[in-house]
Amino acid sequence: MSVSRRQPEADSRLARSKRLGERVEATVIQRVDGLRAAPGRDSRHDAVAEQCLAPTERLPFAGICLVEQGTPVEIKSVAAVQGEREATGRFYLREGQHGELLADAGVYIFVVAVPVPNRDPLAMKLVPASLVDELRGSWIEVEDRLTHTKLAWSHVFRDAEVSDGVE
Amino acid sequence: MSLSGNRNWGGNAEYPDPVAAHGPSEVVTQGVIGPGLLQNWLAALDIVHPEAPLVFDSEGIHASVVNEAKTQQLETTLFAEAFEEFQHFGDEPTERIVALRPFHETARLAEPDAEEAVSITVDQPGQPLHLRAGPVDRTVAAYDDLGTLRASELERDYDYRAAIDRRQLVAAARHARVPFRAMDGFGSTSDQYHIRGEPDGTLHVIGDSDIDNVDAPVATEDAIRTPETAVEAVYSGELVRDVVGSIPDGAVVSFQFASDTDFRLRWTLKQERHGEQRPVAEAEYHVAPILQSGGGA
């Protein structure tokens, strides 16, 4: 039986991060036409393309022209900066989920957000999982955590794309 | 049966009237076209997908396709004006999903010196299409389902939009390949083109292999919309060369994009018909951008 080594402070940070993620996920599903929340909490992905999706000014695509109806969509969000050192926010990718998304020819919607309720995301971009697979670093195996890797938003967005979203 | 909007068969047509040959209840569409123009149009389609759903109506033949990787899509029309003779019977369009190869092969059989044309006859659904070049007849079975996507409509304004010179664009796409060709045999190098649109309308096609760099400018013939500051996006070099290489000689080209967006390249080919320049074929490609990022700072 494994024993958690995380500190309460880290747990609290994780909970805040999870809350931000859920809020952003709901916002994206509401704002993107043709996107529908995946049915049930035990769904493998966050959302599904209810109709064929095409890039828009608000949601540009990279590495793909259009998204087929029925495509699974995983929404990953991050704050523009994290921690006291204000490091570039990093998307948290889980190996198992990423593998399923790859197998299903799914896509990610990456979102850079501000950790304030009811605010529009600073920037969004849709990227196929196959392209993310080329960008990601090695999977990290840590006791008591799912195998994961982190992807800085600067791999997906240019600075200007994020700063243009700051009013 | 309505013939409105159709070109009628000439009294001295080289090929037999399809209605007389098949009976009016069987033939849906019939056209006769020069092999060169047909091959130009097929080449534009072929770089996206080897099969296509062809929609026949009184305007001509339309196709809308997406490549397997969904990185490129195309909407294109071969207008009735492209044909020496063209008839579509009825008001409703009809679709046939076909492989393009038999069309290429038949077009190649036509003898340009003998001014042979290619005849395309579409019968009722379930019947094969008939192709003819000179004395050679060929039937082409239609598929029930393509199993891939048709292009989706993109309604979007881009910061950069200009009419550009085809020859300069072709040359720029070729020159920008040089840095990557120099790296052949030295391991994998991403074959990517940076395309930049300047506020003065100039378009730059840039091949940058980190070791070598080629910046090939393309002057615009008409800058319709220009950005306040330069816009730039990165695309697959192979896709850019495929698209640019498929533009027929003499076509008018417009190019649209913005920072980190897909690009939209549209060409229109006009030829003289009845004393005036009329569009005979047009195509619009959308090509997805590649990620351009600052890395994991």
Short mmCIF file of C-alpha atoms in Angstrom, two decimals:
data_model
loop_
_atom_site.label_atom_id
_atom_site.label_comp_id
_atom_site.label_asym_id
_atom_site.label_seq_id
_atom_site.Cartn_x
_atom_site.Cartn_y
_atom_site.Cartn_z
CA MET A 1 0.00 0.00 0.00
CA SER A 2 1.49 3.30 -1.05
CA VAL A 3 1.66 6.25 1.29
CA SER A 4 1.02 9.75 0.05
CA ARG A 5 4.02 12.08 0.35
CA ARG A 6 2.11 15.18 -0.68
CA GLN A 7 1.83 17.98 1.81
CA PRO A 8 -1.54 19.59 2.68
CA GLU A 9 -0.42 22.77 0.88
CA ALA A 10 0.22 20.81 -2.29
CA ASP A 11 -3.18 19.13 -1.96
CA SER A 12 -4.83 22.51 -1.65
CA ARG A 13 -2.98 23.77 -4.75
CA LEU A 14 -4.13 20.69 -6.63
CA ALA A 15 -7.72 21.25 -5.55
CA ARG A 16 -7.58 24.89 -6.73
CA SER A 17 -6.12 23.76 -10.00
CA LYS A 18 -8.86 21.14 -10.42
CA ARG A 19 -11.56 23.73 -9.70
CA LEU A 20 -10.08 26.08 -12.29
CA GLY A 21 -10.00 23.21 -14.77
CA GLU A 22 -13.65 22.33 -14.22
CA ARG A 23 -14.73 25.97 -14.54
CA VAL A 24 -12.78 26.45 -17.74
CA GLU A 25 -14.10 23.18 -19.15
CA ALA A 26 -17.68 24.34 -18.59
CA THR A 27 -16.94 27.74 -20.15
CA VAL A 28 -15.36 26.20 -23.25
CA ILE A 29 -18.26 23.79 -23.78
CA GLN A 30 -20.71 26.70 -23.51
CA ARG A 31 -18.74 29.02 -25.80
CA VAL A 32 -17.76 26.65 -28.60
CA ASP A 33 -20.61 25.92 -31.00
CA GLY A 34 -20.93 22.26 -31.83
CA LEU A 35 -19.26 21.03 -28.63
CA ARG A 36 -21.24 18.95 -26.16
CA ALA A 37 -20.24 17.76 -22.69
CA ALA A 38 -19.46 14.05 -22.63
CA PRO A 39 -22.27 12.10 -21.01
CA GLY A 40 -21.61 11.04 -17.43
CA ARG A 41 -18.75 11.74 -15.05
CA ASP A 42 -17.05 8.46 -15.91
CA SER A 43 -16.69 9.40 -19.58
CA ARG A 44 -13.20 8.98 -20.91
CA HIS A 45 -13.12 12.52 -22.32
CA ASP A 46 -14.53 15.93 -21.44
CA ALA A 47 -16.56 16.61 -24.54
CA VAL A 48 -17.50 15.40 -27.98
CA ALA A 49 -17.91 17.25 -31.29
CA GLU A 50 -21.63 17.24 -31.87
CA GLN A 51 -21.12 18.47 -35.43
CA CYS A 52 -18.21 19.07 -37.76
CA LEU A 53 -16.04 21.79 -36.18
CA ALA A 54 -14.06 24.36 -38.18
CA PRO A 55 -11.51 26.85 -36.87
CA THR A 56 -12.76 30.25 -35.77
CA GLU A 57 -11.08 33.42 -34.62
CA ARG A 58 -11.85 32.46 -31.01
CA LEU A 59 -10.80 28.83 -31.40
CA PRO A 60 -7.98 28.47 -33.92
CA PHE A 61 -6.79 25.00 -34.91
CA ALA A 62 -3.22 23.77 -35.37
CA GLY A 63 -2.31 20.71 -37.38
CA ILE A 64 -5.87 20.04 -38.54
CA CYS A 65 -8.45 21.76 -40.77
CA LEU A 66 -11.64 20.43 -39.32
CA VAL A 67 -12.91 18.06 -36.64
CA GLU A 68 -15.25 15.27 -37.59
CA GLN A 69 -18.60 14.83 -35.86
CA GLY A 70 -18.27 12.42 -32.93
CA THR A 71 -14.59 13.19 -32.27
CA PRO A 72 -13.68 13.04 -28.56
CA VAL A 73 -12.33 16.27 -27.12
CA GLU A 74 -10.18 16.69 -24.02
CA ILE A 75 -10.02 20.18 -22.56
CA LYS A 76 -6.80 21.14 -20.76
CA SER A 77 -6.47 24.45 -19.03
CA VAL A 78 -3.74 26.26 -17.25
CA ALA A 79 -3.16 29.61 -15.61
CA ALA A 80 -0.92 31.96 -17.61
CA VAL A 81 1.59 31.97 -14.77
CA GLN A 82 1.96 29.69 -11.78
CA GLY A 83 3.50 30.00 -8.34
CA GLU A 84 5.42 32.80 -6.70
CA ARG A 85 8.09 32.65 -9.38
CA GLU A 86 5.37 33.20 -11.99
CA ALA A 87 6.62 30.34 -14.12
CA THR A 88 4.89 29.61 -17.43
CA GLY A 89 1.81 27.49 -16.77
CA ARG A 90 2.02 23.84 -17.84
CA PHE A 91 -0.72 21.58 -19.11
CA TYR A 92 -0.98 18.31 -17.23
CA LEU A 93 -1.32 15.34 -19.57
CA ARG A 94 -2.13 11.85 -18.26
CA GLU A 95 -0.61 8.92 -20.12
CA GLY A 96 -3.68 6.68 -20.02
CA GLN A 97 -6.05 9.40 -21.14
CA HIS A 98 -3.66 10.56 -23.86
CA GLY A 99 -3.35 6.99 -25.16
CA GLU A 100 -7.13 6.67 -25.39
CA LEU A 101 -7.38 10.00 -27.15
CA LEU A 102 -4.73 8.91 -29.65
CA ALA A 103 -6.53 5.62 -30.26
CA ASP A 104 -9.82 7.46 -30.84
CA ALA A 105 -8.24 10.08 -33.16
CA GLY A 106 -9.26 12.69 -30.60
CA VAL A 107 -8.21 16.27 -30.07
CA TYR A 108 -7.20 18.55 -27.22
CA ILE A 109 -8.49 22.04 -26.65
CA PHE A 110 -5.77 23.86 -24.77
CA VAL A 111 -6.85 26.89 -22.80
CA VAL A 112 -4.82 29.57 -21.04
CA ALA A 113 -7.03 31.10 -18.39
CA VAL A 114 -6.98 33.54 -15.51
CA PRO A 115 -7.85 31.98 -12.14
CA VAL A 116 -10.88 34.21 -11.68
CA PRO A 117 -14.49 32.97 -12.02
CA ASN A 118 -16.61 34.04 -15.00
CA ARG A 119 -13.70 35.36 -17.05
CA ASP A 120 -13.24 34.43 -20.67
CA PRO A 121 -10.14 32.38 -21.43
CA LEU A 122 -7.11 34.37 -22.58
CA ALA A 123 -6.45 31.99 -25.46
CA MET A 124 -7.68 28.68 -26.80
CA LYS A 125 -6.34 26.33 -29.46
CA LEU A 126 -7.47 22.97 -30.79
CA VAL A 127 -4.67 20.49 -31.51
CA PRO A 128 -4.99 16.82 -32.57
CA ALA A 129 -3.66 14.33 -30.01
CA SER A 130 -1.32 12.94 -32.67
CA LEU A 131 0.45 16.32 -32.90
CA VAL A 132 0.58 16.68 -29.12
CA ASP A 133 2.26 13.29 -29.02
CA GLU A 134 5.16 14.79 -30.99
CA LEU A 135 5.41 17.79 -28.67
CA ARG A 136 5.18 16.17 -25.27
CA GLY A 137 8.12 15.22 -23.10
CA SER A 138 8.75 11.82 -21.50
CA TRP A 139 6.10 10.33 -19.23
CA ILE A 140 6.88 10.78 -15.55
CA GLU A 141 6.13 7.94 -13.16
CA VAL A 142 5.64 9.12 -9.59
CA GLU A 143 4.44 7.16 -6.62
CA ASP A 144 0.80 7.90 -5.75
CA ARG A 145 0.20 9.87 -8.97
CA LEU A 146 -0.94 8.85 -12.42
CA THR A 147 1.81 8.63 -15.01
CA HIS A 148 1.88 12.05 -16.56
CA THR A 149 3.86 14.72 -18.34
CA LYS A 150 3.62 18.49 -18.47
CA LEU A 151 3.54 20.73 -21.49
CA ALA A 152 4.28 24.46 -21.13
CA TRP A 153 1.68 26.62 -22.86
CA SER A 154 4.50 28.27 -24.77
CA HIS A 155 4.71 25.05 -26.80
CA VAL A 156 1.20 25.66 -28.05
CA PHE A 157 0.75 29.45 -28.03
CA ARG A 158 2.92 32.39 -28.90
CA ASP A 159 3.21 35.06 -26.19
CA ALA A 160 1.17 37.47 -28.29
CA GLU A 161 -1.75 35.04 -28.56
CA VAL A 162 -2.03 34.99 -24.77
CA SER A 163 -1.20 38.64 -24.11
CA ASP A 164 -3.76 39.74 -26.75
CA GLY A 165 -6.41 38.05 -24.61
CA VAL A 166 -5.55 40.21 -21.59
CA GLU A 167 -7.86 43.22 -21.56
CA MET B 1 -37.44 17.97 -68.53
CA SER B 2 -35.79 21.33 -68.02
CA LEU B 3 -32.80 22.27 -70.07
CA SER B 4 -32.61 25.80 -68.76
CA GLY B 5 -29.09 26.94 -68.06
CA ASN B 6 -27.56 24.10 -70.02
CA ARG B 7 -25.40 24.34 -73.07
CA ASN B 8 -27.04 22.52 -75.93
CA TRP B 9 -25.42 20.00 -78.16
CA GLY B 10 -24.15 21.54 -81.38
CA GLY B 11 -25.65 20.31 -84.61
CA ASN B 12 -22.25 19.11 -85.81
CA ALA B 13 -21.08 17.60 -82.48
CA GLU B 14 -18.34 15.03 -82.93
CA TYR B 15 -19.89 12.70 -80.37
CA PRO B 16 -23.33 11.19 -80.58
CA ASP B 17 -26.12 12.90 -78.73
CA PRO B 18 -26.31 10.95 -75.42
CA VAL B 19 -30.04 11.33 -75.23
CA ALA B 20 -30.39 9.66 -78.58
CA ALA B 21 -27.84 7.01 -77.60
CA HIS B 22 -29.19 6.14 -74.15
CA GLY B 23 -32.68 7.49 -74.10
CA PRO B 24 -33.75 10.55 -72.07
CA SER B 25 -34.63 8.55 -68.98
CA GLU B 26 -31.09 7.25 -68.49
CA VAL B 27 -28.65 10.09 -69.02
CA VAL B 28 -28.37 12.54 -66.14
CA THR B 29 -25.36 14.55 -67.25
CA GLN B 30 -23.21 14.55 -70.35
CA GLY B 31 -20.15 16.65 -71.17
CA VAL B 32 -17.32 16.79 -73.67
CA ILE B 33 -14.12 18.52 -72.60
CA GLY B 34 -10.56 19.02 -73.80
CA PRO B 35 -8.13 16.63 -72.04
CA GLY B 36 -5.75 19.39 -70.87
CA LEU B 37 -8.33 21.32 -68.92
CA LEU B 38 -9.76 18.13 -67.42
CA GLN B 39 -6.29 17.03 -66.30
CA ASN B 40 -5.57 20.44 -64.75
CA TRP B 41 -8.72 20.14 -62.70
CA LEU B 42 -8.08 16.53 -61.75
CA ALA B 43 -4.56 17.47 -60.60
CA ALA B 44 -6.04 20.03 -58.20
CA LEU B 45 -8.30 17.35 -56.72
CA ASP B 46 -5.80 14.55 -56.75
CA ILE B 47 -3.34 16.20 -54.35
CA VAL B 48 -6.02 16.11 -51.66
CA HIS B 49 -7.61 12.71 -52.17
CA PRO B 50 -7.51 10.01 -54.89
CA GLU B 51 -11.29 9.62 -54.74
CA ALA B 52 -13.89 12.35 -54.67
CA PRO B 53 -17.64 12.88 -54.53
CA LEU B 54 -18.43 14.62 -57.82
CA VAL B 55 -21.65 16.62 -57.86
CA PHE B 56 -23.10 17.24 -61.31
CA ASP B 57 -25.56 20.07 -61.90
CA SER B 58 -26.34 22.65 -64.57
CA GLU B 59 -23.34 24.78 -63.43
CA GLY B 60 -20.84 21.99 -64.05
CA ILE B 61 -19.06 19.54 -61.74
CA HIS B 62 -18.33 20.37 -58.09
CA ALA B 63 -16.18 18.51 -55.57
CA SER B 64 -15.44 18.99 -51.90
CA VAL B 65 -12.78 16.85 -50.26
CA VAL B 66 -10.53 16.60 -47.20
CA ASN B 67 -7.26 14.68 -47.03
CA GLU B 68 -6.82 11.70 -44.71
CA ALA B 69 -4.83 13.68 -42.13
CA LYS B 70 -7.44 16.48 -42.18
CA THR B 71 -4.66 19.00 -42.73
CA GLN B 72 -5.95 20.15 -46.10
CA GLN B 73 -9.35 20.59 -47.70
CA LEU B 74 -10.56 21.69 -51.08
CA GLU B 75 -13.71 22.98 -52.72
CA THR B 76 -13.58 23.13 -56.47
CA THR B 77 -15.76 23.52 -59.57
CA LEU B 78 -15.26 22.66 -63.21
CA PHE B 79 -17.77 24.97 -64.82
CA ALA B 80 -20.05 24.06 -67.74
CA GLU B 81 -18.13 26.74 -69.68
CA ALA B 82 -15.05 24.50 -69.50
CA PHE B 83 -16.81 21.95 -71.70
CA GLU B 84 -17.22 21.96 -75.43
CA GLU B 85 -20.68 20.56 -74.78
CA PHE B 86 -22.44 20.17 -71.46
CA GLN B 87 -25.94 19.12 -70.50
CA HIS B 88 -27.46 18.30 -67.14
CA PHE B 89 -31.02 17.04 -67.22
CA GLY B 90 -33.34 18.06 -64.44
CA ASP B 91 -33.17 20.67 -61.72
CA GLU B 92 -31.61 18.50 -59.02
CA PRO B 93 -27.87 17.91 -58.69
CA THR B 94 -26.65 14.33 -58.65
CA GLU B 95 -23.59 12.97 -56.83
CA ARG B 96 -21.26 10.12 -57.78
CA ILE B 97 -18.32 9.07 -55.62
CA VAL B 98 -15.54 7.94 -57.91
CA ALA B 99 -11.83 7.21 -58.11
CA LEU B 100 -10.04 9.91 -60.10
CA ARG B 101 -7.51 7.60 -61.71
CA PRO B 102 -9.77 6.37 -64.56
CA PHE B 103 -10.45 10.01 -65.44
CA HIS B 104 -6.70 10.74 -65.58
CA GLU B 105 -6.04 7.64 -67.65
CA THR B 106 -8.82 8.42 -70.10
CA ALA B 107 -7.70 12.03 -70.45
CA ARG B 108 -4.20 10.80 -71.28
CA LEU B 109 -5.59 8.60 -74.06
CA ALA B 110 -6.99 11.59 -75.91
CA GLU B 111 -4.72 12.64 -78.76
CA PRO B 112 -4.10 16.40 -78.53
CA ASP B 113 -2.78 16.49 -82.10
CA ALA B 114 -6.06 15.04 -83.33
CA GLU B 115 -7.94 17.48 -81.08
CA GLU B 116 -9.63 14.55 -79.39
CA ALA B 117 -11.80 15.39 -76.41
CA VAL B 118 -12.99 13.39 -73.41
CA SER B 119 -16.66 12.53 -73.10
CA ILE B 120 -18.19 12.03 -69.63
CA THR B 121 -21.66 10.53 -69.33
CA VAL B 122 -23.49 10.10 -66.02
CA ASP B 123 -26.42 7.72 -66.04
CA GLN B 124 -29.03 7.06 -63.36
CA PRO B 125 -27.78 6.18 -59.83
CA GLY B 126 -26.51 2.62 -59.65
CA GLN B 127 -25.22 2.77 -63.22
CA PRO B 128 -21.51 3.27 -63.98
CA LEU B 129 -20.20 6.50 -65.48
CA HIS B 130 -19.03 6.32 -69.09
CA LEU B 131 -15.77 7.92 -70.20
CA ARG B 132 -14.63 8.09 -73.78
CA ALA B 133 -11.50 9.41 -75.44
CA GLY B 134 -11.38 8.95 -79.21
CA PRO B 135 -12.38 5.37 -79.90
CA VAL B 136 -11.80 4.12 -76.34
CA ASP B 137 -14.81 3.62 -74.06
CA ARG B 138 -14.45 3.03 -70.35
CA THR B 139 -16.95 2.54 -67.56
CA VAL B 140 -16.29 3.73 -63.99
CA ALA B 141 -18.22 2.27 -61.08
CA ALA B 142 -19.27 4.74 -58.38
CA TYR B 143 -18.73 4.00 -54.70
CA ASP B 144 -21.58 3.97 -52.23
CA ASP B 145 -19.63 5.91 -49.65
CA LEU B 146 -16.30 7.71 -49.70
CA GLY B 147 -15.62 6.99 -46.04
CA THR B 148 -13.94 10.37 -45.67
CA LEU B 149 -15.07 13.91 -45.13
CA ARG B 150 -16.26 16.62 -47.41
CA ALA B 151 -14.80 20.07 -46.87
CA SER B 152 -16.54 22.23 -44.32
CA GLU B 153 -17.44 25.83 -44.95
CA LEU B 154 -15.21 28.38 -43.32
CA GLU B 155 -16.67 31.79 -42.76
CA ARG B 156 -13.85 33.88 -41.50
CA ASP B 157 -12.05 37.16 -42.06
CA TYR B 158 -8.29 37.05 -42.30
CA ASP B 159 -5.90 39.94 -41.63
CA TYR B 160 -4.07 39.40 -44.91
CA ARG B 161 -5.74 39.00 -48.28
CA ALA B 162 -4.14 39.69 -51.62
CA ALA B 163 -4.12 38.67 -55.26
CA ILE B 164 -0.68 37.32 -56.03
CA ASP B 165 1.30 36.38 -59.10
CA ARG B 166 1.18 32.64 -59.72
CA ARG B 167 4.64 32.41 -61.25
CA GLN B 168 6.27 34.25 -58.34
CA LEU B 169 4.46 32.06 -55.85
CA VAL B 170 5.54 28.87 -57.64
CA ALA B 171 9.14 30.11 -57.73
CA ALA B 172 9.04 31.12 -54.04
CA ALA B 173 7.71 27.70 -52.99
CA ARG B 174 10.52 26.08 -54.97
CA HIS B 175 13.26 28.33 -53.58
CA ALA B 176 12.10 27.90 -49.99
CA ARG B 177 12.69 24.15 -50.34
CA VAL B 178 16.44 24.69 -50.81
CA PRO B 179 17.48 24.74 -47.10
CA PHE B 180 15.72 21.42 -46.50
CA ARG B 181 17.10 19.79 -49.62
CA ALA B 182 20.58 20.75 -48.42
CA MET B 183 19.86 18.85 -45.21
CA ASP B 184 18.83 15.62 -46.99
CA GLY B 185 20.93 12.79 -45.64
CA PHE B 186 21.79 14.62 -42.40
CA GLY B 187 18.96 13.23 -40.33
CA SER B 188 15.42 14.47 -40.02
CA THR B 189 14.72 18.12 -40.55
CA SER B 190 11.19 19.44 -40.46
CA ASP B 191 10.17 20.63 -43.90
CA GLN B 192 8.21 23.70 -42.83
CA TYR B 193 7.58 27.03 -44.49
CA HIS B 194 7.06 30.24 -42.59
CA ILE B 195 4.73 32.50 -44.54
CA ARG B 196 4.71 36.15 -43.62
CA GLY B 197 2.39 38.90 -44.84
CA GLU B 198 3.73 42.44 -44.55
CA PRO B 199 1.73 45.63 -44.03
CA ASP B 200 2.76 46.69 -47.57
CA GLY B 201 1.15 43.52 -48.92
CA THR B 202 4.34 41.64 -49.76
CA LEU B 203 4.13 37.93 -49.03
CA HIS B 204 7.27 36.09 -47.93
CA VAL B 205 7.75 32.33 -48.25
CA ILE B 206 10.57 31.41 -45.90
CA GLY B 207 12.37 28.11 -45.65
CA ASP B 208 14.37 27.97 -42.43
CA SER B 209 16.27 24.80 -41.54
CA ASP B 210 18.10 26.51 -38.60
CA ILE B 211 21.33 26.18 -40.58
CA ASP B 212 20.26 27.70 -43.86
CA ASN B 213 17.53 30.19 -44.59
CA VAL B 214 15.82 31.29 -47.80
CA ASP B 215 13.39 34.21 -47.83
CA ALA B 216 11.52 34.36 -51.14
CA PRO B 217 9.28 37.43 -51.47
CA VAL B 218 6.17 37.39 -53.64
CA ALA B 219 4.90 40.75 -54.87
CA THR B 220 1.16 41.23 -54.71
CA GLU B 221 -0.90 42.23 -57.72
CA ASP B 222 -3.67 43.60 -55.54
CA ALA B 223 -3.48 43.84 -51.75
CA ILE B 224 -7.13 43.71 -50.71
CA ARG B 225 -6.56 43.65 -46.97
CA THR B 226 -3.23 44.13 -45.23
CA PRO B 227 -2.36 43.80 -41.54
CA GLU B 228 -1.19 46.67 -39.33
CA THR B 229 1.78 44.59 -38.31
CA ALA B 230 3.25 41.59 -40.10
CA VAL B 231 1.37 38.31 -39.71
CA GLU B 232 3.10 34.95 -39.84
CA ALA B 233 2.20 31.28 -39.70
CA VAL B 234 4.00 27.99 -40.31
CA TYR B 235 2.84 25.29 -42.72
CA SER B 236 4.01 21.95 -44.00
CA GLY B 237 6.39 22.65 -46.88
CA GLU B 238 5.10 19.60 -48.72
CA LEU B 239 1.47 20.76 -48.55
CA VAL B 240 2.40 24.27 -49.68
CA ARG B 241 4.33 22.91 -52.67
CA ASP B 242 1.49 20.51 -53.56
CA VAL B 243 -1.11 23.27 -53.50
CA VAL B 244 1.01 25.82 -55.32
CA GLY B 245 2.12 23.24 -57.87
CA SER B 246 -1.48 22.40 -58.73
CA ILE B 247 -2.38 25.95 -59.80
CA PRO B 248 -2.91 25.92 -63.56
CA ASP B 249 -0.91 28.25 -65.75
CA GLY B 250 -2.81 31.48 -66.29
CA ALA B 251 -4.97 31.20 -63.17
CA VAL B 252 -5.65 34.22 -60.98
CA VAL B 253 -4.59 33.48 -57.38
CA SER B 254 -5.68 35.00 -54.09
CA PHE B 255 -4.14 34.17 -50.73
CA GLN B 256 -5.57 34.79 -47.26
CA PHE B 257 -4.29 34.08 -43.79
CA ALA B 258 -3.55 35.62 -40.40
CA SER B 259 -1.14 34.94 -37.54
CA ASP B 260 -1.10 31.20 -36.80
CA THR B 261 -4.24 30.48 -38.85
CA ASP B 262 -4.92 28.16 -41.74
CA PHE B 263 -4.33 29.70 -45.15
CA ARG B 264 -6.91 29.91 -47.88
CA LEU B 265 -5.63 29.84 -51.43
CA ARG B 266 -8.11 30.33 -54.23
CA TRP B 267 -7.41 30.14 -57.93
CA THR B 268 -9.71 30.90 -60.82
CA LEU B 269 -8.95 29.96 -64.38
CA LYS B 270 -10.67 31.98 -67.08
CA GLN B 271 -10.79 31.31 -70.80
CA GLU B 272 -12.38 33.09 -73.69
CA ARG B 273 -15.91 31.93 -74.39
CA HIS B 274 -18.12 33.71 -76.90
CA GLY B 275 -15.82 36.72 -77.01
CA GLU B 276 -15.44 37.22 -73.28
CA GLN B 277 -13.31 35.83 -70.45
CA ARG B 278 -15.40 33.37 -68.42
CA PRO B 279 -14.37 31.22 -65.42
CA VAL B 280 -13.90 27.62 -66.51
CA ALA B 281 -12.51 26.21 -63.26
CA GLU B 282 -11.88 27.34 -59.71
CA ALA B 283 -10.52 25.82 -56.53
CA GLU B 284 -10.13 26.92 -52.95
CA TYR B 285 -7.73 25.15 -50.62
CA HIS B 286 -7.55 25.43 -46.85
CA VAL B 287 -4.32 24.26 -45.27
CA ALA B 288 -3.90 23.88 -41.51
CA PRO B 289 -1.03 25.65 -39.73
CA ILE B 290 1.68 23.90 -37.78
CA LEU B 291 2.39 25.01 -34.23
CA GLN B 292 4.84 27.87 -33.97
CA SER B 293 5.87 28.23 -30.38
CA GLY B 294 8.55 29.68 -28.19
CA GLY B 295 9.32 26.34 -26.57
CA GLY B 296 8.98 25.35 -22.96
CA ALA B 297 10.30 28.37 -21.13
#
